[in-house]
Short mmCIF file of N, CA and C in Angstrom, two decimals:
data_model
loop_
_atom_site.label_atom_id
_atom_site.label_comp_id
_atom_site.label_asym_id
_atom_site.label_seq_id
_atom_site.Cartn_x
_atom_site.Cartn_y
_atom_site.Cartn_z
N MET A 61 46.27 30.91 2.06
CA MET A 61 46.02 29.55 2.41
C MET A 61 44.58 29.35 2.88
N HIS A 62 44.13 30.25 3.66
CA HIS A 62 42.77 30.14 4.15
C HIS A 62 41.79 30.13 2.98
N HIS A 63 42.07 30.95 1.98
CA HIS A 63 41.21 31.03 0.81
C HIS A 63 41.22 29.69 0.04
N GLU A 64 42.39 29.10 -0.10
CA GLU A 64 42.47 27.80 -0.78
C GLU A 64 41.68 26.75 -0.02
N TYR A 65 41.80 26.77 1.28
CA TYR A 65 41.08 25.81 2.11
C TYR A 65 39.57 25.98 1.94
N SER A 66 39.13 27.23 1.92
CA SER A 66 37.69 27.49 1.77
C SER A 66 37.21 27.00 0.42
N THR A 67 37.94 27.27 -0.63
CA THR A 67 37.54 26.85 -1.97
C THR A 67 37.54 25.33 -2.05
N GLU A 68 38.61 24.74 -1.51
CA GLU A 68 38.71 23.29 -1.53
C GLU A 68 37.57 22.67 -0.73
N HIS A 69 37.35 23.20 0.44
CA HIS A 69 36.31 22.68 1.32
C HIS A 69 34.93 22.85 0.68
N THR A 70 34.69 24.00 0.09
CA THR A 70 33.41 24.28 -0.55
C THR A 70 33.20 23.35 -1.74
N SER A 71 34.20 23.17 -2.58
CA SER A 71 34.03 22.32 -3.74
C SER A 71 33.84 20.87 -3.33
N MET A 72 34.52 20.44 -2.29
CA MET A 72 34.34 19.07 -1.82
C MET A 72 32.93 18.92 -1.25
N HIS A 73 32.52 19.90 -0.50
CA HIS A 73 31.21 19.85 0.13
C HIS A 73 30.11 19.91 -0.93
N CYS A 74 30.23 20.81 -1.88
CA CYS A 74 29.22 20.95 -2.93
C CYS A 74 29.21 19.72 -3.83
N GLY A 75 30.36 19.12 -4.02
CA GLY A 75 30.44 17.92 -4.85
C GLY A 75 29.67 16.77 -4.25
N SER A 76 29.59 16.71 -2.95
CA SER A 76 28.91 15.58 -2.32
C SER A 76 27.41 15.86 -2.10
N ILE A 77 27.01 17.10 -2.11
CA ILE A 77 25.60 17.44 -1.86
C ILE A 77 24.68 16.80 -2.89
N PRO A 78 24.94 16.89 -4.19
CA PRO A 78 24.02 16.27 -5.14
C PRO A 78 23.86 14.77 -4.89
N ASP A 79 24.97 14.10 -4.53
CA ASP A 79 24.88 12.67 -4.24
C ASP A 79 23.96 12.42 -3.05
N VAL A 80 24.11 13.22 -2.03
CA VAL A 80 23.28 13.07 -0.84
C VAL A 80 21.83 13.35 -1.18
N TRP A 81 21.56 14.42 -1.91
CA TRP A 81 20.18 14.76 -2.26
C TRP A 81 19.57 13.72 -3.18
N GLU A 82 20.38 13.21 -4.13
CA GLU A 82 19.87 12.18 -5.03
C GLU A 82 19.52 10.93 -4.23
N TYR A 83 20.38 10.56 -3.32
CA TYR A 83 20.14 9.39 -2.48
C TYR A 83 18.91 9.61 -1.62
N ARG A 84 18.82 10.79 -1.05
CA ARG A 84 17.67 11.12 -0.20
C ARG A 84 16.38 11.07 -1.00
N ALA A 85 16.43 11.58 -2.20
CA ALA A 85 15.24 11.58 -3.05
C ALA A 85 14.82 10.14 -3.35
N GLN A 86 15.79 9.25 -3.56
CA GLN A 86 15.49 7.84 -3.83
C GLN A 86 14.81 7.20 -2.61
N ILE A 87 15.31 7.51 -1.44
CA ILE A 87 14.71 6.98 -0.21
C ILE A 87 13.29 7.50 -0.08
N GLN A 88 13.09 8.78 -0.34
CA GLN A 88 11.75 9.36 -0.25
C GLN A 88 10.81 8.73 -1.27
N LYS A 89 11.31 8.52 -2.48
CA LYS A 89 10.50 7.89 -3.52
C LYS A 89 10.10 6.49 -3.08
N LYS A 90 11.03 5.76 -2.51
CA LYS A 90 10.75 4.40 -2.06
C LYS A 90 9.68 4.42 -0.96
N LYS A 91 9.80 5.37 -0.03
CA LYS A 91 8.82 5.46 1.05
C LYS A 91 7.44 5.81 0.51
N ILE A 92 7.40 6.70 -0.47
CA ILE A 92 6.12 7.08 -1.08
C ILE A 92 5.50 5.87 -1.78
N ILE A 93 6.31 5.12 -2.50
CA ILE A 93 5.81 3.92 -3.18
C ILE A 93 5.29 2.92 -2.15
N GLU A 94 6.04 2.72 -1.07
CA GLU A 94 5.60 1.81 -0.01
C GLU A 94 4.27 2.26 0.58
N MET A 95 4.12 3.57 0.82
CA MET A 95 2.88 4.10 1.37
C MET A 95 1.72 3.88 0.40
N LYS A 96 1.96 4.13 -0.88
CA LYS A 96 0.91 3.94 -1.88
C LYS A 96 0.50 2.48 -1.97
N LEU A 97 1.48 1.58 -1.90
CA LEU A 97 1.16 0.15 -1.94
C LEU A 97 0.37 -0.26 -0.71
N ASP A 98 0.75 0.26 0.46
CA ASP A 98 -0.01 -0.03 1.68
C ASP A 98 -1.45 0.45 1.56
N MET A 99 -1.63 1.65 1.02
CA MET A 99 -2.99 2.19 0.84
C MET A 99 -3.79 1.33 -0.14
N LYS A 100 -3.14 0.88 -1.21
CA LYS A 100 -3.83 0.04 -2.20
C LYS A 100 -4.24 -1.29 -1.56
N ILE A 101 -3.35 -1.88 -0.77
CA ILE A 101 -3.67 -3.13 -0.08
C ILE A 101 -4.85 -2.93 0.86
N GLN A 102 -4.82 -1.86 1.63
CA GLN A 102 -5.92 -1.58 2.56
C GLN A 102 -7.23 -1.39 1.80
N TRP A 103 -7.18 -0.69 0.68
CA TRP A 103 -8.37 -0.47 -0.13
C TRP A 103 -8.91 -1.79 -0.65
N MET A 104 -8.01 -2.66 -1.13
CA MET A 104 -8.41 -3.96 -1.67
C MET A 104 -9.01 -4.84 -0.56
N GLU A 105 -8.41 -4.82 0.62
CA GLU A 105 -8.94 -5.60 1.74
C GLU A 105 -10.33 -5.11 2.13
N THR A 106 -10.50 -3.80 2.14
CA THR A 106 -11.82 -3.23 2.45
C THR A 106 -12.83 -3.64 1.39
N ASN A 107 -12.40 -3.59 0.15
CA ASN A 107 -13.27 -4.00 -0.96
C ASN A 107 -13.70 -5.45 -0.81
N ILE A 108 -12.76 -6.31 -0.46
CA ILE A 108 -13.06 -7.73 -0.27
C ILE A 108 -14.08 -7.91 0.85
N LYS A 109 -13.87 -7.21 1.96
CA LYS A 109 -14.81 -7.30 3.08
C LYS A 109 -16.20 -6.84 2.66
N ASP A 110 -16.24 -5.76 1.88
CA ASP A 110 -17.53 -5.25 1.40
C ASP A 110 -18.22 -6.25 0.47
N MET A 111 -17.43 -7.02 -0.26
CA MET A 111 -18.00 -8.01 -1.18
C MET A 111 -18.37 -9.30 -0.45
N GLU A 112 -17.66 -9.62 0.61
CA GLU A 112 -17.93 -10.85 1.33
C GLU A 112 -19.30 -10.85 2.00
N SER A 113 -19.69 -9.74 2.54
CA SER A 113 -20.98 -9.68 3.25
C SER A 113 -22.15 -10.06 2.36
N PRO A 114 -22.31 -9.47 1.18
CA PRO A 114 -23.42 -9.87 0.30
C PRO A 114 -23.31 -11.34 -0.13
N ILE A 115 -22.09 -11.82 -0.31
CA ILE A 115 -21.89 -13.21 -0.71
C ILE A 115 -22.38 -14.13 0.41
N GLU A 116 -22.02 -13.81 1.65
CA GLU A 116 -22.46 -14.62 2.79
C GLU A 116 -23.99 -14.64 2.88
N ILE A 117 -24.60 -13.49 2.66
CA ILE A 117 -26.07 -13.40 2.70
C ILE A 117 -26.67 -14.29 1.61
N LYS A 118 -26.10 -14.26 0.42
CA LYS A 118 -26.60 -15.08 -0.69
C LYS A 118 -26.42 -16.57 -0.40
N ILE A 119 -25.29 -16.93 0.22
CA ILE A 119 -25.05 -18.33 0.57
C ILE A 119 -26.11 -18.81 1.57
N ARG A 120 -26.40 -17.97 2.56
CA ARG A 120 -27.45 -18.32 3.54
C ARG A 120 -28.81 -18.40 2.85
N ALA A 121 -29.08 -17.50 1.93
CA ALA A 121 -30.36 -17.51 1.22
C ALA A 121 -30.49 -18.78 0.39
N ILE A 122 -29.43 -19.21 -0.27
CA ILE A 122 -29.46 -20.45 -1.04
C ILE A 122 -29.76 -21.63 -0.13
N ALA A 123 -29.11 -21.66 1.03
CA ALA A 123 -29.36 -22.75 1.99
C ALA A 123 -30.82 -22.76 2.42
N ASP A 124 -31.38 -21.58 2.68
CA ASP A 124 -32.79 -21.49 3.07
C ASP A 124 -33.72 -21.96 1.94
N VAL A 125 -33.42 -21.57 0.72
CA VAL A 125 -34.23 -21.98 -0.43
C VAL A 125 -34.15 -23.50 -0.59
N ARG A 126 -32.97 -24.07 -0.39
CA ARG A 126 -32.83 -25.53 -0.49
C ARG A 126 -33.65 -26.23 0.59
N LYS A 127 -33.68 -25.65 1.79
CA LYS A 127 -34.50 -26.23 2.87
C LYS A 127 -35.98 -26.23 2.48
N VAL A 128 -36.43 -25.10 1.95
CA VAL A 128 -37.82 -24.98 1.52
C VAL A 128 -38.09 -25.97 0.39
N GLN A 129 -37.17 -26.07 -0.55
CA GLN A 129 -37.31 -26.99 -1.68
C GLN A 129 -37.42 -28.44 -1.18
N LYS A 130 -36.59 -28.79 -0.22
CA LYS A 130 -36.61 -30.14 0.35
C LYS A 130 -37.94 -30.40 1.07
N MET A 131 -38.43 -29.38 1.80
CA MET A 131 -39.71 -29.52 2.51
C MET A 131 -40.84 -29.74 1.50
N ILE A 132 -40.81 -29.01 0.39
CA ILE A 132 -41.86 -29.12 -0.63
C ILE A 132 -41.81 -30.53 -1.25
N LYS A 133 -40.60 -31.00 -1.54
CA LYS A 133 -40.44 -32.33 -2.14
C LYS A 133 -40.94 -33.43 -1.19
N GLN A 134 -40.76 -33.20 0.11
CA GLN A 134 -41.19 -34.19 1.11
C GLN A 134 -42.68 -34.06 1.41
N GLY A 135 -43.28 -33.02 0.90
CA GLY A 135 -44.70 -32.80 1.10
C GLY A 135 -45.06 -32.23 2.45
N LYS A 136 -44.19 -31.52 3.05
CA LYS A 136 -44.47 -30.93 4.37
C LYS A 136 -45.00 -29.54 4.24
#
């Protein structure tokens, strides 16, 4: 009887292990995907910030050039 119980218990236990591991692997895959997406978002945000600075400088430069242009037109 003890032997039957062990075999039964082992087969039941082994039968459920692949399901647990498959499920666990899916959770891990999801977490990895989430982490990669977070990293991509952070990279894109950093990229945007890096691009915004030169754009702001150019916008200020255009405003300054327009001021000079207006002064020239007014004869100052």
